[in-house]
């Protein structure tokens, strides 16, 4: 009975090791790194553009007076 209790977890660990080991030892493709970096830069640019747009809308809502609109909780 004790052997069966130890065998199942050992089998699970061995199966996970077989699945994880090849990806851990595989060399990464330099092109993949460049693509990931370009994708990150594009994502950052999109976020910056969205932030600028949100700030512009916020300024427009305040009437371009340089005054921040009041928060709902402050009223």
PDB file of N, CA, C and O in Angstrom:
ATOM      1  N   UNK A   1       0.825  -1.194   0.000  1.00  0.00           N
ATOM      2  CA  UNK A   1       0.000   0.000   0.000  1.00  0.00           C
ATOM      3  C   UNK A   1       0.866   1.254   0.000  1.00  0.00           C
ATOM      4  O   UNK A   1       0.562   2.204  -0.697  1.00  0.00           O
ATOM      5  N   UNK A   2       1.962   1.265   0.781  1.00  0.00           N
ATOM      6  CA  UNK A   2       2.828   2.433   0.843  1.00  0.00           C
ATOM      7  C   UNK A   2       3.505   2.686  -0.500  1.00  0.00           C
ATOM      8  O   UNK A   2       3.720   3.832  -0.885  1.00  0.00           O
ATOM      9  N   UNK A   3       3.793   1.634  -1.221  1.00  0.00           N
ATOM     10  CA  UNK A   3       4.447   1.773  -2.522  1.00  0.00           C
ATOM     11  C   UNK A   3       3.509   2.478  -3.493  1.00  0.00           C
ATOM     12  O   UNK A   3       3.932   3.342  -4.255  1.00  0.00           O
ATOM     13  N   UNK A   4       2.242   2.155  -3.462  1.00  0.00           N
ATOM     14  CA  UNK A   4       1.273   2.793  -4.349  1.00  0.00           C
ATOM     15  C   UNK A   4       1.134   4.280  -4.030  1.00  0.00           C
ATOM     16  O   UNK A   4       0.987   5.107  -4.921  1.00  0.00           O
ATOM     17  N   UNK A   5       1.178   4.634  -2.741  1.00  0.00           N
ATOM     18  CA  UNK A   5       1.070   6.034  -2.350  1.00  0.00           C
ATOM     19  C   UNK A   5       2.270   6.844  -2.836  1.00  0.00           C
ATOM     20  O   UNK A   5       2.144   8.018  -3.153  1.00  0.00           O
ATOM     21  N   UNK A   6       3.421   6.231  -2.884  1.00  0.00           N
ATOM     22  CA  UNK A   6       4.624   6.923  -3.340  1.00  0.00           C
ATOM     23  C   UNK A   6       4.759   6.896  -4.858  1.00  0.00           C
ATOM     24  O   UNK A   6       5.363   7.780  -5.447  1.00  0.00           O
ATOM     25  N   UNK A   7       4.207   5.875  -5.488  1.00  0.00           N
ATOM     26  CA  UNK A   7       4.364   5.698  -6.919  1.00  0.00           C
ATOM     27  C   UNK A   7       3.597   6.758  -7.720  1.00  0.00           C
ATOM     28  O   UNK A   7       4.120   7.298  -8.695  1.00  0.00           O
ATOM     29  N   UNK A   8       2.399   7.075  -7.311  1.00  0.00           N
ATOM     30  CA  UNK A   8       1.599   8.053  -8.044  1.00  0.00           C
ATOM     31  C   UNK A   8       2.249   9.439  -8.053  1.00  0.00           C
ATOM     32  O   UNK A   8       2.415  10.021  -9.134  1.00  0.00           O
ATOM     33  N   UNK A   9       2.645  10.007  -6.912  1.00  0.00           N
ATOM     34  CA  UNK A   9       3.310  11.321  -6.951  1.00  0.00           C
ATOM     35  C   UNK A   9       4.624  11.283  -7.746  1.00  0.00           C
ATOM     36  O   UNK A   9       4.937  12.221  -8.471  1.00  0.00           O
ATOM     37  N   UNK A  10       5.355  10.182  -7.648  1.00  0.00           N
ATOM     38  CA  UNK A  10       6.608  10.062  -8.390  1.00  0.00           C
ATOM     39  C   UNK A  10       6.331  10.027  -9.889  1.00  0.00           C
ATOM     40  O   UNK A  10       7.072  10.624 -10.685  1.00  0.00           O
ATOM     41  N   UNK A  11       5.281   9.364 -10.295  1.00  0.00           N
ATOM     42  CA  UNK A  11       4.918   9.301 -11.705  1.00  0.00           C
ATOM     43  C   UNK A  11       4.493  10.682 -12.217  1.00  0.00           C
ATOM     44  O   UNK A  11       4.839  11.071 -13.335  1.00  0.00           O
ATOM     45  N   UNK A  12       3.774  11.417 -11.398  1.00  0.00           N
ATOM     46  CA  UNK A  12       3.346  12.760 -11.779  1.00  0.00           C
ATOM     47  C   UNK A  12       4.557  13.677 -11.932  1.00  0.00           C
ATOM     48  O   UNK A  12       4.666  14.424 -12.910  1.00  0.00           O
ATOM     49  N   UNK A  13       5.473  13.616 -11.001  1.00  0.00           N
ATOM     50  CA  UNK A  13       6.683  14.442 -11.062  1.00  0.00           C
ATOM     51  C   UNK A  13       7.506  14.082 -12.289  1.00  0.00           C
ATOM     52  O   UNK A  13       8.017  14.953 -12.992  1.00  0.00           O
ATOM     53  N   UNK A  14       7.630  12.796 -12.585  1.00  0.00           N
ATOM     54  CA  UNK A  14       8.387  12.361 -13.755  1.00  0.00           C
ATOM     55  C   UNK A  14       7.729  12.851 -15.041  1.00  0.00           C
ATOM     56  O   UNK A  14       8.418  13.310 -15.966  1.00  0.00           O
ATOM     57  N   UNK A  15       6.413  12.806 -15.116  1.00  0.00           N
ATOM     58  CA  UNK A  15       5.706  13.266 -16.308  1.00  0.00           C
ATOM     59  C   UNK A  15       5.893  14.776 -16.495  1.00  0.00           C
ATOM     60  O   UNK A  15       6.112  15.251 -17.610  1.00  0.00           O
ATOM     61  N   UNK A  16       5.828  15.529 -15.414  1.00  0.00           N
ATOM     62  CA  UNK A  16       6.034  16.970 -15.506  1.00  0.00           C
ATOM     63  C   UNK A  16       7.470  17.296 -15.921  1.00  0.00           C
ATOM     64  O   UNK A  16       7.697  18.223 -16.707  1.00  0.00           O
ATOM     65  N   UNK A  17       8.417  16.535 -15.408  1.00  0.00           N
ATOM     66  CA  UNK A  17       9.820  16.755 -15.768  1.00  0.00           C
ATOM     67  C   UNK A  17      10.037  16.506 -17.256  1.00  0.00           C
ATOM     68  O   UNK A  17      10.773  17.245 -17.918  1.00  0.00           O
ATOM     69  N   UNK A  18       9.387  15.503 -17.798  1.00  0.00           N
ATOM     70  CA  UNK A  18       9.516  15.202 -19.227  1.00  0.00           C
ATOM     71  C   UNK A  18       8.914  16.331 -20.058  1.00  0.00           C
ATOM     72  O   UNK A  18       9.436  16.686 -21.114  1.00  0.00           O
ATOM     73  N   UNK A  19       7.829  16.919 -19.590  1.00  0.00           N
ATOM     74  CA  UNK A  19       7.198  18.012 -20.326  1.00  0.00           C
ATOM     75  C   UNK A  19       7.982  19.317 -20.223  1.00  0.00           C
ATOM     76  O   UNK A  19       8.067  20.073 -21.185  1.00  0.00           O
ATOM     77  N   UNK A  20       8.554  19.604 -19.069  1.00  0.00           N
ATOM     78  CA  UNK A  20       9.221  20.882 -18.825  1.00  0.00           C
ATOM     79  C   UNK A  20      10.667  20.881 -19.309  1.00  0.00           C
ATOM     80  O   UNK A  20      11.158  21.892 -19.808  1.00  0.00           O
ATOM     81  N   UNK A  21      11.359  19.781 -19.207  1.00  0.00           N
ATOM     82  CA  UNK A  21      12.785  19.720 -19.509  1.00  0.00           C
ATOM     83  C   UNK A  21      13.130  20.182 -20.928  1.00  0.00           C
ATOM     84  O   UNK A  21      14.066  20.966 -21.092  1.00  0.00           O
ATOM     85  N   UNK A  22      12.446  19.746 -21.957  1.00  0.00           N
ATOM     86  CA  UNK A  22      12.844  20.193 -23.292  1.00  0.00           C
ATOM     87  C   UNK A  22      12.763  21.711 -23.482  1.00  0.00           C
ATOM     88  O   UNK A  22      13.629  22.307 -24.095  1.00  0.00           O
ATOM     89  N   UNK A  23      11.762  22.331 -22.929  1.00  0.00           N
ATOM     90  CA  UNK A  23      11.642  23.782 -23.081  1.00  0.00           C
ATOM     91  C   UNK A  23      12.676  24.514 -22.231  1.00  0.00           C
ATOM     92  O   UNK A  23      13.106  25.606 -22.592  1.00  0.00           O
ATOM     93  N   UNK A  24      13.093  23.933 -21.137  1.00  0.00           N
ATOM     94  CA  UNK A  24      14.075  24.572 -20.275  1.00  0.00           C
ATOM     95  C   UNK A  24      15.459  24.548 -20.912  1.00  0.00           C
ATOM     96  O   UNK A  24      16.241  25.481 -20.741  1.00  0.00           O
ATOM     97  N   UNK A  25      15.771  23.501 -21.654  1.00  0.00           N
ATOM     98  CA  UNK A  25      17.093  23.366 -22.245  1.00  0.00           C
ATOM     99  C   UNK A  25      17.155  23.833 -23.692  1.00  0.00           C
ATOM    100  O   UNK A  25      18.233  23.915 -24.270  1.00  0.00           O
ATOM    101  N   UNK A  26      16.040  24.129 -24.289  1.00  0.00           N
ATOM    102  CA  UNK A  26      16.010  24.563 -25.685  1.00  0.00           C
ATOM    103  C   UNK A  26      16.586  25.968 -25.803  1.00  0.00           C
ATOM    104  O   UNK A  26      16.380  26.812 -24.935  1.00  0.00           O
ATOM    105  N   UNK A  27      17.294  26.220 -26.869  1.00  0.00           N
ATOM    106  CA  UNK A  27      17.831  27.548 -27.111  1.00  0.00           C
ATOM    107  C   UNK A  27      16.725  28.417 -27.679  1.00  0.00           C
ATOM    108  O   UNK A  27      15.956  27.980 -28.523  1.00  0.00           O
ATOM    109  N   UNK A  28      16.707  29.636 -27.211  1.00  0.00           N
ATOM    110  CA  UNK A  28      15.698  30.554 -27.715  1.00  0.00           C
ATOM    111  C   UNK A  28      16.149  31.111 -29.048  1.00  0.00           C
ATOM    112  O   UNK A  28      17.330  31.366 -29.279  1.00  0.00           O
ATOM    113  N   UNK A  29      15.206  31.305 -29.914  1.00  0.00           N
ATOM    114  CA  UNK A  29      15.466  31.871 -31.221  1.00  0.00           C
ATOM    115  C   UNK A  29      15.693  33.375 -31.072  1.00  0.00           C
ATOM    116  O   UNK A  29      14.859  34.071 -30.499  1.00  0.00           O
ATOM    117  N   UNK A  30      16.820  33.896 -31.565  1.00  0.00           N
ATOM    118  CA  UNK A  30      17.059  35.344 -31.457  1.00  0.00           C
ATOM    119  C   UNK A  30      15.970  36.169 -32.152  1.00  0.00           C
ATOM    120  O   UNK A  30      15.659  37.269 -31.711  1.00  0.00           O
ATOM    121  N   UNK A  31      15.392  35.624 -33.208  1.00  0.00           N
ATOM    122  CA  UNK A  31      14.317  36.336 -33.900  1.00  0.00           C
ATOM    123  C   UNK A  31      13.096  36.470 -32.993  1.00  0.00           C
ATOM    124  O   UNK A  31      12.400  37.473 -33.039  1.00  0.00           O
ATOM    125  N   UNK A  32      12.850  35.442 -32.187  1.00  0.00           N
ATOM    126  CA  UNK A  32      11.707  35.484 -31.270  1.00  0.00           C
ATOM    127  C   UNK A  32      11.898  36.599 -30.246  1.00  0.00           C
ATOM    128  O   UNK A  32      10.942  37.285 -29.889  1.00  0.00           O
ATOM    129  N   UNK A  33      13.143  36.778 -29.777  1.00  0.00           N
ATOM    130  CA  UNK A  33      13.420  37.856 -28.825  1.00  0.00           C
ATOM    131  C   UNK A  33      13.157  39.214 -29.455  1.00  0.00           C
ATOM    132  O   UNK A  33      12.576  40.100 -28.837  1.00  0.00           O
ATOM    133  N   UNK A  34      13.581  39.390 -30.709  1.00  0.00           N
ATOM    134  CA  UNK A  34      13.371  40.662 -31.393  1.00  0.00           C
ATOM    135  C   UNK A  34      11.886  40.924 -31.597  1.00  0.00           C
ATOM    136  O   UNK A  34      11.412  42.036 -31.408  1.00  0.00           O
ATOM    137  N   UNK A  35      11.154  39.880 -31.974  1.00  0.00           N
ATOM    138  CA  UNK A  35       9.714  40.033 -32.195  1.00  0.00           C
ATOM    139  C   UNK A  35       9.008  40.392 -30.893  1.00  0.00           C
ATOM    140  O   UNK A  35       8.117  41.236 -30.873  1.00  0.00           O
ATOM    141  N   UNK A  36       9.412  39.744 -29.804  1.00  0.00           N
ATOM    142  CA  UNK A  36       8.797  40.032 -28.507  1.00  0.00           C
ATOM    143  C   UNK A  36       9.102  41.462 -28.074  1.00  0.00           C
ATOM    144  O   UNK A  36       8.230  42.156 -27.541  1.00  0.00           O
ATOM    145  N   UNK A  37      10.327  41.913 -28.333  1.00  0.00           N
ATOM    146  CA  UNK A  37      10.702  43.277 -27.974  1.00  0.00           C
ATOM    147  C   UNK A  37       9.913  44.291 -28.797  1.00  0.00           C
ATOM    148  O   UNK A  37       9.428  45.298 -28.265  1.00  0.00           O
ATOM    149  N   UNK A  38       9.752  44.015 -30.097  1.00  0.00           N
ATOM    150  CA  UNK A  38       8.982  44.911 -30.955  1.00  0.00           C
ATOM    151  C   UNK A  38       7.518  44.953 -30.524  1.00  0.00           C
ATOM    152  O   UNK A  38       6.897  46.015 -30.516  1.00  0.00           O
ATOM    153  N   UNK A  39       6.978  43.804 -30.151  1.00  0.00           N
ATOM    154  CA  UNK A  39       5.589  43.744 -29.700  1.00  0.00           C
ATOM    155  C   UNK A  39       5.419  44.541 -28.408  1.00  0.00           C
ATOM    156  O   UNK A  39       4.416  45.242 -28.228  1.00  0.00           O
ATOM    157  N   UNK A  40       6.405  44.450 -27.520  1.00  0.00           N
ATOM    158  CA  UNK A  40       6.335  45.199 -26.263  1.00  0.00           C
ATOM    159  C   UNK A  40       6.389  46.701 -26.528  1.00  0.00           C
ATOM    160  O   UNK A  40       5.638  47.474 -25.929  1.00  0.00           O
ATOM    161  N   UNK A  41       7.266  47.106 -27.465  1.00  0.00           N
ATOM    162  CA  UNK A  41       7.358  48.524 -27.799  1.00  0.00           C
ATOM    163  C   UNK A  41       6.044  49.028 -28.396  1.00  0.00           C
ATOM    164  O   UNK A  41       5.583  50.128 -28.072  1.00  0.00           O
ATOM    165  N   UNK A  42       5.438  48.232 -29.258  1.00  0.00           N
ATOM    166  CA  UNK A  42       4.169  48.620 -29.870  1.00  0.00           C
ATOM    167  C   UNK A  42       3.079  48.736 -28.810  1.00  0.00           C
ATOM    168  O   UNK A  42       2.272  49.671 -28.836  1.00  0.00           O
ATOM    169  N   UNK A  43       3.078  47.797 -27.873  1.00  0.00           N
ATOM    170  CA  UNK A  43       2.088  47.831 -26.793  1.00  0.00           C
ATOM    171  C   UNK A  43       2.285  49.065 -25.913  1.00  0.00           C
ATOM    172  O   UNK A  43       1.315  49.737 -25.539  1.00  0.00           O
ATOM    173  N   UNK A  44       3.549  49.380 -25.615  1.00  0.00           N
ATOM    174  CA  UNK A  44       3.838  50.567 -24.814  1.00  0.00           C
ATOM    175  C   UNK A  44       3.402  51.838 -25.539  1.00  0.00           C
ATOM    176  O   UNK A  44       2.881  52.769 -24.921  1.00  0.00           O
ATOM    177  N   UNK A  45       3.617  51.874 -26.857  1.00  0.00           N
ATOM    178  CA  UNK A  45       3.213  53.043 -27.640  1.00  0.00           C
ATOM    179  C   UNK A  45       1.690  53.204 -27.617  1.00  0.00           C
ATOM    180  O   UNK A  45       1.176  54.315 -27.494  1.00  0.00           O
ATOM    181  N   UNK A  46       0.972  52.084 -27.717  1.00  0.00           N
ATOM    182  CA  UNK A  46      -0.492  52.133 -27.672  1.00  0.00           C
ATOM    183  C   UNK A  46      -0.971  52.652 -26.319  1.00  0.00           C
ATOM    184  O   UNK A  46      -1.895  53.455 -26.234  1.00  0.00           O
ATOM    185  N   UNK A  47      -0.322  52.184 -25.250  1.00  0.00           N
ATOM    186  CA  UNK A  47      -0.701  52.628 -23.913  1.00  0.00           C
ATOM    187  C   UNK A  47      -0.436  54.116 -23.736  1.00  0.00           C
ATOM    188  O   UNK A  47      -1.243  54.842 -23.143  1.00  0.00           O
ATOM    189  N   UNK A  48       0.704  54.591 -24.253  1.00  0.00           N
ATOM    190  CA  UNK A  48       1.041  56.008 -24.134  1.00  0.00           C
ATOM    191  C   UNK A  48       0.038  56.854 -24.920  1.00  0.00           C
ATOM    192  O   UNK A  48      -0.399  57.909 -24.446  1.00  0.00           O
ATOM    193  N   UNK A  49      -0.331  56.389 -26.104  1.00  0.00           N
ATOM    194  CA  UNK A  49      -1.312  57.117 -26.916  1.00  0.00           C
ATOM    195  C   UNK A  49      -2.664  57.180 -26.213  1.00  0.00           C
ATOM    196  O   UNK A  49      -3.324  58.219 -26.191  1.00  0.00           O
ATOM    197  N   UNK A  50      -3.074  56.057 -25.620  1.00  0.00           N
ATOM    198  CA  UNK A  50      -4.351  56.029 -24.899  1.00  0.00           C
ATOM    199  C   UNK A  50      -4.316  56.970 -23.697  1.00  0.00           C
ATOM    200  O   UNK A  50      -5.302  57.653 -23.398  1.00  0.00           O
ATOM    201  N   UNK A  51      -3.172  57.030 -23.026  1.00  0.00           N
ATOM    202  CA  UNK A  51      -3.040  57.910 -21.868  1.00  0.00           C
ATOM    203  C   UNK A  51      -3.128  59.377 -22.304  1.00  0.00           C
ATOM    204  O   UNK A  51      -3.809  60.182 -21.658  1.00  0.00           O
ATOM    205  N   UNK A  52      -2.455  59.708 -23.415  1.00  0.00           N
ATOM    206  CA  UNK A  52      -2.516  61.080 -23.918  1.00  0.00           C
ATOM    207  C   UNK A  52      -3.941  61.451 -24.301  1.00  0.00           C
ATOM    208  O   UNK A  52      -4.403  62.557 -24.016  1.00  0.00           O
ATOM    209  N   UNK A  53      -4.632  60.515 -24.937  1.00  0.00           N
ATOM    210  CA  UNK A  53      -6.008  60.768 -25.357  1.00  0.00           C
ATOM    211  C   UNK A  53      -6.908  60.987 -24.143  1.00  0.00           C
ATOM    212  O   UNK A  53      -7.748  61.897 -24.133  1.00  0.00           O
ATOM    213  N   UNK A  54      -6.727  60.185 -23.113  1.00  0.00           N
ATOM    214  CA  UNK A  54      -7.534  60.317 -21.898  1.00  0.00           C
ATOM    215  C   UNK A  54      -7.269  61.661 -21.222  1.00  0.00           C
ATOM    216  O   UNK A  54      -8.198  62.323 -20.743  1.00  0.00           O
ATOM    217  N   UNK A  55      -6.002  62.067 -21.194  1.00  0.00           N
ATOM    218  CA  UNK A  55      -5.671  63.358 -20.584  1.00  0.00           C
ATOM    219  C   UNK A  55      -6.272  64.503 -21.391  1.00  0.00           C
ATOM    220  O   UNK A  55      -6.753  65.493 -20.824  1.00  0.00           O
ATOM    221  N   UNK A  56      -6.243  64.388 -22.725  1.00  0.00           N
ATOM    222  CA  UNK A  56      -6.823  65.429 -23.567  1.00  0.00           C
ATOM    223  C   UNK A  56      -8.329  65.527 -23.342  1.00  0.00           C
ATOM    224  O   UNK A  56      -8.889  66.634 -23.255  1.00  0.00           O
ATOM    225  N   UNK A  57      -8.987  64.398 -23.235  1.00  0.00           N
ATOM    226  CA  UNK A  57     -10.426  64.393 -22.967  1.00  0.00           C
ATOM    227  C   UNK A  57     -10.726  64.994 -21.605  1.00  0.00           C
ATOM    228  O   UNK A  57     -11.693  65.737 -21.437  1.00  0.00           O
ATOM    229  N   UNK A  58      -9.873  64.709 -20.644  1.00  0.00           N
ATOM    230  CA  UNK A  58     -10.066  65.237 -19.300  1.00  0.00           C
ATOM    231  C   UNK A  58      -9.922  66.762 -19.310  1.00  0.00           C
ATOM    232  O   UNK A  58     -10.703  67.475 -18.680  1.00  0.00           O
ATOM    233  N   UNK A  59      -8.929  67.265 -20.077  1.00  0.00           N
ATOM    234  CA  UNK A  59      -8.744  68.715 -20.181  1.00  0.00           C
ATOM    235  C   UNK A  59      -9.927  69.361 -20.889  1.00  0.00           C
ATOM    236  O   UNK A  59     -10.376  70.434 -20.518  1.00  0.00           O
ATOM    237  N   UNK A  60     -10.442  68.676 -21.913  1.00  0.00           N
ATOM    238  CA  UNK A  60     -11.571  69.225 -22.654  1.00  0.00           C
ATOM    239  C   UNK A  60     -12.812  69.293 -21.764  1.00  0.00           C
ATOM    240  O   UNK A  60     -13.567  70.258 -21.816  1.00  0.00           O
ATOM    241  N   UNK A  61     -13.004  68.275 -20.942  1.00  0.00           N
ATOM    242  CA  UNK A  61     -14.162  68.275 -20.042  1.00  0.00           C
ATOM    243  C   UNK A  61     -14.064  69.393 -19.020  1.00  0.00           C
ATOM    244  O   UNK A  61     -15.067  69.923 -18.572  1.00  0.00           O
ATOM    245  N   UNK A  62     -12.835  69.769 -18.660  1.00  0.00           N
ATOM    246  CA  UNK A  62     -12.670  70.838 -17.679  1.00  0.00           C
ATOM    247  C   UNK A  62     -12.812  72.205 -18.328  1.00  0.00           C
ATOM    248  O   UNK A  62     -12.731  73.214 -17.651  1.00  0.00           O
ATOM    249  N   UNK A  63     -13.027  72.246 -19.648  1.00  0.00           N
ATOM    250  CA  UNK A  63     -13.228  73.518 -20.325  1.00  0.00           C
ATOM    251  C   UNK A  63     -11.926  74.180 -20.719  1.00  0.00           C
ATOM    252  O   UNK A  63     -11.894  75.385 -20.939  1.00  0.00           O
ATOM    253  N   UNK A  64     -10.834  73.426 -20.764  1.00  0.00           N
ATOM    254  CA  UNK A  64      -9.522  73.954 -21.145  1.00  0.00           C
ATOM    255  C   UNK A  64      -9.113  75.143 -20.283  1.00  0.00           C
ATOM    256  O   UNK A  64      -8.425  76.047 -20.738  1.00  0.00           O
ATOM    257  N   UNK A  65      -9.546  75.177 -19.061  1.00  0.00           N
ATOM    258  CA  UNK A  65      -9.193  76.265 -18.158  1.00  0.00           C
ATOM    259  C   UNK A  65      -7.968  75.926 -17.337  1.00  0.00           C
ATOM    260  O   UNK A  65      -7.541  76.718 -16.521  1.00  0.00           O
ATOM    261  N   UNK A  66      -7.436  74.743 -17.534  1.00  0.00           N
ATOM    262  CA  UNK A  66      -6.315  74.315 -16.727  1.00  0.00           C
ATOM    263  C   UNK A  66      -6.743  73.866 -15.350  1.00  0.00           C
ATOM    264  O   UNK A  66      -5.937  73.714 -14.453  1.00  0.00           O
ATOM    265  N   UNK A  67      -8.049  73.679 -15.170  1.00  0.00           N
ATOM    266  CA  UNK A  67      -8.597  73.259 -13.889  1.00  0.00           C
ATOM    267  C   UNK A  67      -9.047  71.813 -14.032  1.00  0.00           C
ATOM    268  O   UNK A  67      -9.728  71.460 -14.990  1.00  0.00           O
ATOM    269  N   UNK A  68      -8.656  71.013 -13.099  1.00  0.00           N
ATOM    270  CA  UNK A  68      -9.061  69.611 -13.122  1.00  0.00           C
ATOM    271  C   UNK A  68     -10.533  69.509 -12.753  1.00  0.00           C
ATOM    272  O   UNK A  68     -10.997  70.206 -11.843  1.00  0.00           O
ATOM    273  N   UNK A  69     -11.287  68.670 -13.443  1.00  0.00           N
ATOM    274  CA  UNK A  69     -12.695  68.490 -13.053  1.00  0.00           C
ATOM    275  C   UNK A  69     -12.795  67.871 -11.665  1.00  0.00           C
ATOM    276  O   UNK A  69     -11.939  67.101 -11.250  1.00  0.00           O
ATOM    277  N   UNK A  70     -13.830  68.258 -10.946  1.00  0.00           N
ATOM    278  CA  UNK A  70     -14.006  67.740  -9.594  1.00  0.00           C
ATOM    279  C   UNK A  70     -14.367  66.279  -9.625  1.00  0.00           C
ATOM    280  O   UNK A  70     -15.083  65.810 -10.509  1.00  0.00           O
ATOM    281  N   UNK A  71     -13.883  65.570  -8.654  1.00  0.00           N
ATOM    282  CA  UNK A  71     -14.215  64.158  -8.507  1.00  0.00           C
ATOM    283  C   UNK A  71     -15.623  64.046  -7.945  1.00  0.00           C
ATOM    284  O   UNK A  71     -16.091  64.905  -7.211  1.00  0.00           O
ATOM    285  N   UNK A  72     -16.290  62.950  -8.259  1.00  0.00           N
ATOM    286  CA  UNK A  72     -17.663  62.752  -7.782  1.00  0.00           C
ATOM    287  C   UNK A  72     -17.721  62.693  -6.253  1.00  0.00           C
ATOM    288  O   UNK A  72     -18.656  63.150  -5.644  1.00  0.00           O
ATOM    289  N   UNK A  73     -16.698  62.124  -5.634  1.00  0.00           N
ATOM    290  CA  UNK A  73     -16.700  61.969  -4.177  1.00  0.00           C
ATOM    291  C   UNK A  73     -16.434  63.259  -3.436  1.00  0.00           C
ATOM    292  O   UNK A  73     -16.691  63.375  -2.250  1.00  0.00           O
ATOM    293  N   UNK A  74     -15.897  64.274  -4.100  1.00  0.00           N
ATOM    294  CA  UNK A  74     -15.550  65.525  -3.441  1.00  0.00           C
ATOM    295  C   UNK A  74     -16.705  66.501  -3.342  1.00  0.00           C
ATOM    296  O   UNK A  74     -16.584  67.528  -2.708  1.00  0.00           O
ATOM    297  N   UNK A  75     -17.796  66.235  -3.988  1.00  0.00           N
ATOM    298  CA  UNK A  75     -18.920  67.175  -3.995  1.00  0.00           C
ATOM    299  C   UNK A  75     -19.696  67.133  -2.704  1.00  0.00           C
ATOM    300  O   UNK A  75     -19.830  66.232  -2.017  1.00  0.00           O
TER     301      UNK A  75
END
